[in-house]
């Protein structure tokens, strides 16, 4: 145990995801030794992130203004919405540069064990977005685990009466990898989802 | 396949032990509490990453040590492999194959295949349905590794659905609440449940004659024995191993039971409510069979599993057969018949408290186990 404020700092840092007691201690002593200007900058960043960052009115992604950068971008395809669980999924998909539509961030997945139901996710907001009929395709890009699949099934059933195209991301083998290294479940799924090779 | 060498460090009672092994029969002999079962438990652990005695890993590590190491030389298809597992309770196990670390410890499952019969297996006959479902599911996963994923998914769907039934039940009874989320879990339960159910039905068909044959060979009378898959879907549903048919049947039964399920807050239909009915002649074995008959039945189930795995080609040959403390419970006739059955197996490990319990036909190598030391005497 360290004295007073140092221990307080270590305790606070230890609350962060992926930071154990040893790392917290390392970061604390790094901050103690660091240039006050650098520390000041970190403090500003921390304060601003809580003050300035809001969630996009339309899609629920992190944004600095009322709407996020993607929703404001008029060049994007307004007829497609890709549904993801978290903001970090948006970043992952954006990196592919394959998708030119807009997103909808749910803020999690349905999981009764954790007490998360559709009302705790941004489902109502999604339905509002779909209501005006300008959307023609809904891509369900929730995580490929049980809760993600359940959420996708739930949404697919919910929007079915609207008659729009609903698609789910494929699951299968990682590209550039060796077949032999895939685990049985992934390989099994890939077999189920095999496609006709049209040449 | 067979083991040529087993070495343990800080496993159970052993500080360190080296045990060279030959093909054929090896009898591990010693008084109670000297560490015979610990040796075969270690072999079983290497094959399945689980102990047949305890659910947690902590008891496997010698008191006062942080981790245990199980290391074995395995010969399969004339190829020698060195498999090592480091067991650290509370952490992920680490494994190496031929001194190279593997990314996930569970990748070593299947390199060594074993069929283990132990006194605990009496619960297969006398215990709860859970024991018999586990017997079927463990065997399924051994034959089709992909089903490990289905099994885990099903357990998780069940937990999620039960959680929802508990919380939603109250709301729906109060006149509010939404059935739509529940319907999603219904469909997932039906799909994964049907896949598991279909695989179990297939398996029961395949092992039914093998169990009968094994019981007949061990007991020589009292049979025939029969296996019936008792399904929570009820009697009117034809039990065909077709996923679509079963999935539809599950869905319709779920909707029949809706009110009941909401009241009780648990899932009332699905493979988690099924049982494997064991019958001896016209009567159910549970409650009717004598101790000796129950013992023989449990043994017959394991021997059938052994027979089945042995007939699966391309899997590195026969599994290693382990008989822990089996002979003491059998009369002389049954002992000798069992010995006759297993004497030709590629490798058999037998434990016994008294050397005289091991039948003459199994006079292979003999290792004395005493106070955590092993000594090859023959």
PDB file of C-alpha atoms in Angstrom, chain B residues 31-296:
ATOM      1  CA  UNK B  31      -3.505 -51.049  -0.776  1.00  0.00           C
ATOM      2  CA  UNK B  32      -6.200 -48.357  -0.582  1.00  0.00           C
ATOM      3  CA  UNK B  33      -5.144 -44.754  -0.571  1.00  0.00           C
ATOM      4  CA  UNK B  34      -1.697 -45.315  -2.088  1.00  0.00           C
ATOM      5  CA  UNK B  35      -2.283 -43.501  -5.384  1.00  0.00           C
ATOM      6  CA  UNK B  36      -3.386 -46.102  -7.948  1.00  0.00           C
ATOM      7  CA  UNK B  37      -6.429 -44.194  -9.074  1.00  0.00           C
ATOM      8  CA  UNK B  38      -4.423 -40.949  -9.208  1.00  0.00           C
ATOM      9  CA  UNK B  39      -2.312 -42.489 -11.970  1.00  0.00           C
ATOM     10  CA  UNK B  40      -5.270 -43.492 -14.150  1.00  0.00           C
ATOM     11  CA  UNK B  41      -7.022 -40.223 -13.349  1.00  0.00           C
ATOM     12  CA  UNK B  42      -4.018 -38.404 -14.810  1.00  0.00           C
ATOM     13  CA  UNK B  43      -4.245 -40.487 -17.986  1.00  0.00           C
ATOM     14  CA  UNK B  44      -7.959 -39.720 -18.240  1.00  0.00           C
ATOM     15  CA  UNK B  45      -7.260 -36.037 -17.717  1.00  0.00           C
ATOM     16  CA  UNK B  46      -4.787 -35.988 -20.565  1.00  0.00           C
ATOM     17  CA  UNK B  47      -7.432 -37.466 -22.857  1.00  0.00           C
ATOM     18  CA  UNK B  48     -10.405 -35.300 -21.879  1.00  0.00           C
ATOM     19  CA  UNK B  49      -8.999 -32.353 -19.860  1.00  0.00           C
ATOM     20  CA  UNK B  50     -11.319 -33.370 -17.063  1.00  0.00           C
ATOM     21  CA  UNK B  51     -11.199 -35.705 -14.114  1.00  0.00           C
ATOM     22  CA  UNK B  52     -13.691 -38.517 -13.644  1.00  0.00           C
ATOM     23  CA  UNK B  53     -13.647 -37.829  -9.922  1.00  0.00           C
ATOM     24  CA  UNK B  54     -13.921 -34.069  -9.465  1.00  0.00           C
ATOM     25  CA  UNK B  55     -15.358 -31.174 -11.442  1.00  0.00           C
ATOM     26  CA  UNK B  56     -12.756 -28.614 -10.348  1.00  0.00           C
ATOM     27  CA  UNK B  57      -9.035 -28.748 -10.963  1.00  0.00           C
ATOM     28  CA  UNK B  58      -7.905 -27.642  -7.499  1.00  0.00           C
ATOM     29  CA  UNK B  59      -7.921 -31.131  -5.884  1.00  0.00           C
ATOM     30  CA  UNK B  60      -5.674 -32.395  -8.713  1.00  0.00           C
ATOM     31  CA  UNK B  61      -2.764 -30.243  -7.606  1.00  0.00           C
ATOM     32  CA  UNK B  62      -0.676 -31.530  -4.714  1.00  0.00           C
ATOM     33  CA  UNK B  63      -1.308 -29.605  -1.527  1.00  0.00           C
ATOM     34  CA  UNK B  64       1.144 -26.712  -1.295  1.00  0.00           C
ATOM     35  CA  UNK B  65       2.026 -26.608  -5.013  1.00  0.00           C
ATOM     36  CA  UNK B  66       0.838 -24.078  -7.516  1.00  0.00           C
ATOM     37  CA  UNK B  67       0.515 -26.315 -10.523  1.00  0.00           C
ATOM     38  CA  UNK B  68       0.576 -29.918 -11.580  1.00  0.00           C
ATOM     39  CA  UNK B  69       2.136 -31.340 -14.730  1.00  0.00           C
ATOM     40  CA  UNK B  70       0.982 -34.450 -16.576  1.00  0.00           C
ATOM     41  CA  UNK B  71       3.239 -35.639 -19.363  1.00  0.00           C
ATOM     42  CA  UNK B  72       2.850 -38.692 -21.551  1.00  0.00           C
ATOM     43  CA  UNK B  73       4.423 -40.327 -24.552  1.00  0.00           C
ATOM     44  CA  UNK B  74       1.682 -41.531 -26.841  1.00  0.00           C
ATOM     45  CA  UNK B  75       2.147 -43.810 -29.823  1.00  0.00           C
ATOM     46  CA  UNK B  76      -0.587 -43.610 -32.429  1.00  0.00           C
ATOM     47  CA  UNK B  77      -0.298 -45.047 -35.916  1.00  0.00           C
ATOM     48  CA  UNK B  78       3.354 -45.806 -35.135  1.00  0.00           C
ATOM     49  CA  UNK B  79       3.992 -42.134 -34.554  1.00  0.00           C
ATOM     50  CA  UNK B  80       5.366 -41.021 -31.214  1.00  0.00           C
ATOM     51  CA  UNK B  81       3.916 -37.888 -29.642  1.00  0.00           C
ATOM     52  CA  UNK B  82       4.803 -36.165 -26.399  1.00  0.00           C
ATOM     53  CA  UNK B  83       1.786 -34.510 -24.810  1.00  0.00           C
ATOM     54  CA  UNK B  84       2.122 -32.241 -21.778  1.00  0.00           C
ATOM     55  CA  UNK B  85      -0.494 -30.445 -19.735  1.00  0.00           C
ATOM     56  CA  UNK B  86       0.177 -27.945 -17.005  1.00  0.00           C
ATOM     57  CA  UNK B  87      -2.777 -27.632 -14.629  1.00  0.00           C
ATOM     58  CA  UNK B  88      -3.042 -24.368 -12.711  1.00  0.00           C
ATOM     59  CA  UNK B  89      -6.331 -24.069 -10.811  1.00  0.00           C
ATOM     60  CA  UNK B  90      -8.171 -20.863 -11.557  1.00  0.00           C
ATOM     61  CA  UNK B  91      -6.182 -20.288 -14.733  1.00  0.00           C
ATOM     62  CA  UNK B  92      -6.271 -21.720 -18.217  1.00  0.00           C
ATOM     63  CA  UNK B  93      -4.348 -24.945 -18.643  1.00  0.00           C
ATOM     64  CA  UNK B  94      -1.286 -24.844 -20.822  1.00  0.00           C
ATOM     65  CA  UNK B  95      -0.462 -27.650 -23.183  1.00  0.00           C
ATOM     66  CA  UNK B  96       2.447 -28.667 -25.368  1.00  0.00           C
ATOM     67  CA  UNK B  97       2.657 -31.256 -28.102  1.00  0.00           C
ATOM     68  CA  UNK B  98       6.145 -32.461 -28.963  1.00  0.00           C
ATOM     69  CA  UNK B  99       7.500 -29.562 -26.888  1.00  0.00           C
ATOM     70  CA  UNK B 100       5.687 -26.983 -29.005  1.00  0.00           C
ATOM     71  CA  UNK B 101       3.004 -24.980 -27.169  1.00  0.00           C
ATOM     72  CA  UNK B 102      -0.495 -25.215 -28.639  1.00  0.00           C
ATOM     73  CA  UNK B 103      -2.653 -22.072 -28.638  1.00  0.00           C
ATOM     74  CA  UNK B 104      -5.534 -23.657 -26.749  1.00  0.00           C
ATOM     75  CA  UNK B 105      -5.183 -26.528 -24.304  1.00  0.00           C
ATOM     76  CA  UNK B 106      -8.333 -28.166 -25.659  1.00  0.00           C
ATOM     77  CA  UNK B 107      -6.524 -28.907 -28.900  1.00  0.00           C
ATOM     78  CA  UNK B 108      -4.834 -31.860 -27.217  1.00  0.00           C
ATOM     79  CA  UNK B 109      -8.212 -33.501 -26.632  1.00  0.00           C
ATOM     80  CA  UNK B 110      -8.400 -36.496 -28.896  1.00  0.00           C
ATOM     81  CA  UNK B 111      -4.661 -37.058 -29.292  1.00  0.00           C
ATOM     82  CA  UNK B 112      -4.958 -39.683 -26.595  1.00  0.00           C
ATOM     83  CA  UNK B 113      -8.304 -41.413 -26.425  1.00  0.00           C
ATOM     84  CA  UNK B 114      -9.321 -43.388 -23.382  1.00  0.00           C
ATOM     85  CA  UNK B 115     -12.348 -45.208 -22.107  1.00  0.00           C
ATOM     86  CA  UNK B 116     -12.350 -45.218 -18.336  1.00  0.00           C
ATOM     87  CA  UNK B 117     -14.497 -47.373 -16.113  1.00  0.00           C
ATOM     88  CA  UNK B 118     -14.472 -46.431 -12.436  1.00  0.00           C
ATOM     89  CA  UNK B 119     -16.614 -47.138  -9.355  1.00  0.00           C
ATOM     90  CA  UNK B 120     -18.206 -43.700  -9.872  1.00  0.00           C
ATOM     91  CA  UNK B 121     -19.835 -45.114 -13.016  1.00  0.00           C
ATOM     92  CA  UNK B 122     -22.344 -46.981 -10.892  1.00  0.00           C
ATOM     93  CA  UNK B 123     -24.195 -43.658 -10.985  1.00  0.00           C
ATOM     94  CA  UNK B 124     -24.836 -44.290 -14.702  1.00  0.00           C
ATOM     95  CA  UNK B 125     -27.367 -46.903 -13.608  1.00  0.00           C
ATOM     96  CA  UNK B 126     -28.400 -45.777 -10.156  1.00  0.00           C
ATOM     97  CA  UNK B 127     -27.988 -42.019 -10.411  1.00  0.00           C
ATOM     98  CA  UNK B 128     -29.933 -39.116 -11.884  1.00  0.00           C
ATOM     99  CA  UNK B 129     -30.695 -38.708 -15.612  1.00  0.00           C
ATOM    100  CA  UNK B 130     -27.903 -36.083 -15.682  1.00  0.00           C
ATOM    101  CA  UNK B 131     -25.330 -38.881 -15.469  1.00  0.00           C
ATOM    102  CA  UNK B 132     -26.765 -40.739 -18.465  1.00  0.00           C
ATOM    103  CA  UNK B 133     -27.128 -37.572 -20.525  1.00  0.00           C
ATOM    104  CA  UNK B 134     -23.500 -36.760 -19.789  1.00  0.00           C
ATOM    105  CA  UNK B 135     -22.480 -40.277 -20.845  1.00  0.00           C
ATOM    106  CA  UNK B 136     -24.191 -39.792 -24.211  1.00  0.00           C
ATOM    107  CA  UNK B 137     -22.965 -36.242 -24.742  1.00  0.00           C
ATOM    108  CA  UNK B 138     -19.352 -37.006 -23.787  1.00  0.00           C
ATOM    109  CA  UNK B 139     -19.336 -39.855 -26.264  1.00  0.00           C
ATOM    110  CA  UNK B 140     -20.898 -37.646 -28.953  1.00  0.00           C
ATOM    111  CA  UNK B 141     -18.200 -35.023 -28.528  1.00  0.00           C
ATOM    112  CA  UNK B 142     -15.451 -37.641 -28.641  1.00  0.00           C
ATOM    113  CA  UNK B 143     -16.748 -38.890 -31.983  1.00  0.00           C
ATOM    114  CA  UNK B 144     -17.764 -35.520 -33.456  1.00  0.00           C
ATOM    115  CA  UNK B 145     -15.786 -32.636 -31.935  1.00  0.00           C
ATOM    116  CA  UNK B 146     -18.074 -30.074 -33.593  1.00  0.00           C
ATOM    117  CA  UNK B 147     -20.844 -31.126 -31.230  1.00  0.00           C
ATOM    118  CA  UNK B 148     -18.888 -29.652 -28.317  1.00  0.00           C
ATOM    119  CA  UNK B 149     -19.976 -26.284 -29.718  1.00  0.00           C
ATOM    120  CA  UNK B 150     -23.600 -27.377 -30.071  1.00  0.00           C
ATOM    121  CA  UNK B 151     -23.619 -28.700 -26.533  1.00  0.00           C
ATOM    122  CA  UNK B 152     -22.156 -25.474 -25.110  1.00  0.00           C
ATOM    123  CA  UNK B 153     -24.578 -23.370 -27.173  1.00  0.00           C
ATOM    124  CA  UNK B 154     -27.519 -25.391 -25.958  1.00  0.00           C
ATOM    125  CA  UNK B 155     -26.521 -24.939 -22.311  1.00  0.00           C
ATOM    126  CA  UNK B 156     -26.202 -21.215 -22.836  1.00  0.00           C
ATOM    127  CA  UNK B 157     -29.527 -20.905 -24.691  1.00  0.00           C
ATOM    128  CA  UNK B 158     -31.130 -22.763 -21.821  1.00  0.00           C
ATOM    129  CA  UNK B 159     -29.643 -20.452 -19.193  1.00  0.00           C
ATOM    130  CA  UNK B 160     -30.676 -17.352 -21.138  1.00  0.00           C
ATOM    131  CA  UNK B 161     -34.158 -18.692 -21.735  1.00  0.00           C
ATOM    132  CA  UNK B 162     -34.667 -19.703 -18.107  1.00  0.00           C
ATOM    133  CA  UNK B 163     -33.498 -16.275 -16.970  1.00  0.00           C
ATOM    134  CA  UNK B 164     -36.040 -14.709 -19.298  1.00  0.00           C
ATOM    135  CA  UNK B 165     -38.838 -17.063 -18.223  1.00  0.00           C
ATOM    136  CA  UNK B 166     -38.165 -16.092 -14.626  1.00  0.00           C
ATOM    137  CA  UNK B 167     -38.193 -12.358 -15.275  1.00  0.00           C
ATOM    138  CA  UNK B 168     -40.803 -12.294 -18.041  1.00  0.00           C
ATOM    139  CA  UNK B 169     -43.143 -14.703 -16.268  1.00  0.00           C
ATOM    140  CA  UNK B 170     -43.948 -12.181 -13.590  1.00  0.00           C
ATOM    141  CA  UNK B 171     -44.525  -9.402 -16.115  1.00  0.00           C
ATOM    142  CA  UNK B 172     -46.731 -11.442 -18.431  1.00  0.00           C
ATOM    143  CA  UNK B 173     -48.844 -12.747 -15.602  1.00  0.00           C
ATOM    144  CA  UNK B 174     -49.311  -9.118 -14.535  1.00  0.00           C
ATOM    145  CA  UNK B 175     -50.714  -8.417 -18.007  1.00  0.00           C
ATOM    146  CA  UNK B 176     -47.739  -6.631 -19.501  1.00  0.00           C
ATOM    147  CA  UNK B 177     -44.485  -7.848 -20.972  1.00  0.00           C
ATOM    148  CA  UNK B 178     -43.452  -8.962 -24.383  1.00  0.00           C
ATOM    149  CA  UNK B 179     -43.492 -12.508 -25.702  1.00  0.00           C
ATOM    150  CA  UNK B 180     -41.451 -11.649 -28.753  1.00  0.00           C
ATOM    151  CA  UNK B 181     -38.050 -11.932 -27.048  1.00  0.00           C
ATOM    152  CA  UNK B 182     -39.107 -15.278 -25.646  1.00  0.00           C
ATOM    153  CA  UNK B 183     -40.022 -16.483 -29.139  1.00  0.00           C
ATOM    154  CA  UNK B 184     -36.465 -15.760 -30.254  1.00  0.00           C
ATOM    155  CA  UNK B 185     -35.093 -18.012 -27.512  1.00  0.00           C
ATOM    156  CA  UNK B 186     -37.771 -20.601 -28.358  1.00  0.00           C
ATOM    157  CA  UNK B 187     -36.447 -20.839 -31.874  1.00  0.00           C
ATOM    158  CA  UNK B 188     -32.817 -21.035 -30.755  1.00  0.00           C
ATOM    159  CA  UNK B 189     -33.696 -23.717 -28.215  1.00  0.00           C
ATOM    160  CA  UNK B 190     -35.523 -25.683 -30.901  1.00  0.00           C
ATOM    161  CA  UNK B 191     -32.679 -25.461 -33.449  1.00  0.00           C
ATOM    162  CA  UNK B 192     -29.756 -26.293 -31.158  1.00  0.00           C
ATOM    163  CA  UNK B 193     -31.911 -28.716 -29.147  1.00  0.00           C
ATOM    164  CA  UNK B 194     -32.913 -30.575 -32.302  1.00  0.00           C
ATOM    165  CA  UNK B 195     -29.304 -30.881 -33.387  1.00  0.00           C
ATOM    166  CA  UNK B 196     -28.272 -32.332 -30.032  1.00  0.00           C
ATOM    167  CA  UNK B 197     -31.318 -34.584 -29.901  1.00  0.00           C
ATOM    168  CA  UNK B 198     -30.759 -35.920 -33.423  1.00  0.00           C
ATOM    169  CA  UNK B 199     -27.146 -36.728 -32.607  1.00  0.00           C
ATOM    170  CA  UNK B 200     -28.172 -38.521 -29.401  1.00  0.00           C
ATOM    171  CA  UNK B 201     -30.828 -40.574 -31.184  1.00  0.00           C
ATOM    172  CA  UNK B 202     -28.294 -41.616 -33.804  1.00  0.00           C
ATOM    173  CA  UNK B 203     -25.845 -42.589 -31.089  1.00  0.00           C
ATOM    174  CA  UNK B 204     -28.378 -44.641 -29.118  1.00  0.00           C
ATOM    175  CA  UNK B 205     -29.196 -46.626 -32.278  1.00  0.00           C
ATOM    176  CA  UNK B 206     -25.511 -47.350 -32.807  1.00  0.00           C
ATOM    177  CA  UNK B 207     -24.617 -48.375 -29.264  1.00  0.00           C
ATOM    178  CA  UNK B 208     -27.794 -50.319 -28.435  1.00  0.00           C
ATOM    179  CA  UNK B 209     -26.536 -53.639 -29.900  1.00  0.00           C
ATOM    180  CA  UNK B 210     -23.042 -53.006 -28.523  1.00  0.00           C
ATOM    181  CA  UNK B 211     -24.349 -52.583 -24.965  1.00  0.00           C
ATOM    182  CA  UNK B 212     -26.411 -55.738 -25.258  1.00  0.00           C
ATOM    183  CA  UNK B 213     -23.408 -57.639 -26.567  1.00  0.00           C
ATOM    184  CA  UNK B 214     -21.153 -56.319 -23.804  1.00  0.00           C
ATOM    185  CA  UNK B 215     -23.656 -57.096 -21.048  1.00  0.00           C
ATOM    186  CA  UNK B 216     -24.150 -60.560 -22.401  1.00  0.00           C
ATOM    187  CA  UNK B 217     -20.416 -61.127 -22.461  1.00  0.00           C
ATOM    188  CA  UNK B 218     -19.863 -59.872 -18.912  1.00  0.00           C
ATOM    189  CA  UNK B 219     -22.932 -61.270 -17.183  1.00  0.00           C
ATOM    190  CA  UNK B 220     -23.827 -64.323 -19.244  1.00  0.00           C
ATOM    191  CA  UNK B 221     -27.373 -64.202 -17.874  1.00  0.00           C
ATOM    192  CA  UNK B 222     -30.089 -61.845 -16.691  1.00  0.00           C
ATOM    193  CA  UNK B 223     -30.323 -60.061 -19.997  1.00  0.00           C
ATOM    194  CA  UNK B 224     -31.282 -59.043 -22.541  1.00  0.00           C
ATOM    195  CA  UNK B 225     -30.649 -55.427 -21.739  1.00  0.00           C
ATOM    196  CA  UNK B 226     -32.290 -52.613 -23.622  1.00  0.00           C
ATOM    197  CA  UNK B 227     -31.745 -48.885 -24.049  1.00  0.00           C
ATOM    198  CA  UNK B 228     -34.689 -46.581 -24.626  1.00  0.00           C
ATOM    199  CA  UNK B 229     -34.288 -42.896 -25.248  1.00  0.00           C
ATOM    200  CA  UNK B 230     -36.920 -41.209 -23.114  1.00  0.00           C
ATOM    201  CA  UNK B 231     -37.701 -37.888 -24.691  1.00  0.00           C
ATOM    202  CA  UNK B 232     -39.396 -34.939 -23.041  1.00  0.00           C
ATOM    203  CA  UNK B 233     -41.372 -34.494 -26.272  1.00  0.00           C
ATOM    204  CA  UNK B 234     -43.686 -37.273 -25.167  1.00  0.00           C
ATOM    205  CA  UNK B 235     -44.679 -40.583 -26.657  1.00  0.00           C
ATOM    206  CA  UNK B 236     -46.616 -39.470 -29.748  1.00  0.00           C
ATOM    207  CA  UNK B 237     -43.698 -37.792 -31.432  1.00  0.00           C
ATOM    208  CA  UNK B 238     -41.820 -40.180 -33.723  1.00  0.00           C
ATOM    209  CA  UNK B 239     -38.177 -40.054 -32.664  1.00  0.00           C
ATOM    210  CA  UNK B 240     -36.383 -39.867 -35.965  1.00  0.00           C
ATOM    211  CA  UNK B 241     -32.944 -38.290 -36.094  1.00  0.00           C
ATOM    212  CA  UNK B 242     -34.075 -35.558 -38.469  1.00  0.00           C
ATOM    213  CA  UNK B 243     -33.220 -32.053 -37.309  1.00  0.00           C
ATOM    214  CA  UNK B 244     -36.105 -30.326 -39.084  1.00  0.00           C
ATOM    215  CA  UNK B 245     -38.740 -32.727 -37.767  1.00  0.00           C
ATOM    216  CA  UNK B 246     -37.386 -32.541 -34.230  1.00  0.00           C
ATOM    217  CA  UNK B 247     -37.056 -28.785 -34.311  1.00  0.00           C
ATOM    218  CA  UNK B 248     -40.694 -28.424 -35.387  1.00  0.00           C
ATOM    219  CA  UNK B 249     -41.791 -30.883 -32.698  1.00  0.00           C
ATOM    220  CA  UNK B 250     -39.868 -28.968 -30.041  1.00  0.00           C
ATOM    221  CA  UNK B 251     -41.391 -25.667 -31.149  1.00  0.00           C
ATOM    222  CA  UNK B 252     -44.919 -27.007 -31.037  1.00  0.00           C
ATOM    223  CA  UNK B 253     -44.384 -28.567 -27.602  1.00  0.00           C
ATOM    224  CA  UNK B 254     -42.904 -25.295 -26.365  1.00  0.00           C
ATOM    225  CA  UNK B 255     -46.055 -23.452 -27.414  1.00  0.00           C
ATOM    226  CA  UNK B 256     -48.214 -26.098 -25.691  1.00  0.00           C
ATOM    227  CA  UNK B 257     -46.277 -25.609 -22.494  1.00  0.00           C
ATOM    228  CA  UNK B 258     -46.139 -21.822 -22.651  1.00  0.00           C
ATOM    229  CA  UNK B 259     -48.361 -21.088 -19.666  1.00  0.00           C
ATOM    230  CA  UNK B 260     -46.779 -23.805 -17.544  1.00  0.00           C
ATOM    231  CA  UNK B 261     -43.257 -22.629 -18.361  1.00  0.00           C
ATOM    232  CA  UNK B 262     -44.068 -19.027 -17.514  1.00  0.00           C
ATOM    233  CA  UNK B 263     -45.529 -20.097 -14.204  1.00  0.00           C
ATOM    234  CA  UNK B 264     -42.591 -22.230 -13.200  1.00  0.00           C
ATOM    235  CA  UNK B 265     -39.871 -20.108 -14.757  1.00  0.00           C
ATOM    236  CA  UNK B 266     -37.964 -23.021 -16.322  1.00  0.00           C
ATOM    237  CA  UNK B 267     -37.737 -24.693 -19.715  1.00  0.00           C
ATOM    238  CA  UNK B 268     -39.764 -27.893 -19.548  1.00  0.00           C
ATOM    239  CA  UNK B 269     -38.971 -29.465 -22.894  1.00  0.00           C
ATOM    240  CA  UNK B 270     -35.709 -30.205 -24.675  1.00  0.00           C
ATOM    241  CA  UNK B 271     -32.763 -32.594 -24.488  1.00  0.00           C
ATOM    242  CA  UNK B 272     -31.933 -31.317 -20.993  1.00  0.00           C
ATOM    243  CA  UNK B 273     -35.073 -33.068 -19.694  1.00  0.00           C
ATOM    244  CA  UNK B 274     -34.459 -36.372 -21.472  1.00  0.00           C
ATOM    245  CA  UNK B 275     -33.183 -39.622 -20.092  1.00  0.00           C
ATOM    246  CA  UNK B 276     -31.692 -42.844 -21.306  1.00  0.00           C
ATOM    247  CA  UNK B 277     -33.836 -45.617 -19.918  1.00  0.00           C
ATOM    248  CA  UNK B 278     -31.815 -48.721 -19.077  1.00  0.00           C
ATOM    249  CA  UNK B 279     -33.795 -51.914 -18.958  1.00  0.00           C
ATOM    250  CA  UNK B 280     -32.830 -55.317 -17.713  1.00  0.00           C
ATOM    251  CA  UNK B 281     -35.245 -57.788 -19.222  1.00  0.00           C
ATOM    252  CA  UNK B 282     -38.677 -56.187 -18.877  1.00  0.00           C
ATOM    253  CA  UNK B 283     -37.782 -54.034 -15.857  1.00  0.00           C
ATOM    254  CA  UNK B 284     -35.962 -50.724 -15.528  1.00  0.00           C
ATOM    255  CA  UNK B 285     -32.459 -51.265 -14.136  1.00  0.00           C
ATOM    256  CA  UNK B 286     -32.798 -48.332 -11.770  1.00  0.00           C
ATOM    257  CA  UNK B 287     -34.556 -49.583  -8.676  1.00  0.00           C
ATOM    258  CA  UNK B 288     -34.804 -53.201  -9.825  1.00  0.00           C
ATOM    259  CA  UNK B 289     -31.303 -54.382 -10.660  1.00  0.00           C
ATOM    260  CA  UNK B 290     -29.105 -55.841  -7.923  1.00  0.00           C
ATOM    261  CA  UNK B 291     -25.804 -54.196  -7.057  1.00  0.00           C
ATOM    262  CA  UNK B 292     -23.873 -56.701  -9.165  1.00  0.00           C
ATOM    263  CA  UNK B 293     -26.258 -56.311 -12.090  1.00  0.00           C
ATOM    264  CA  UNK B 294     -26.063 -52.514 -11.903  1.00  0.00           C
ATOM    265  CA  UNK B 295     -22.300 -52.763 -11.825  1.00  0.00           C
ATOM    266  CA  UNK B 296     -22.299 -55.024 -14.881  1.00  0.00           C
TER     267      UNK B 296
END
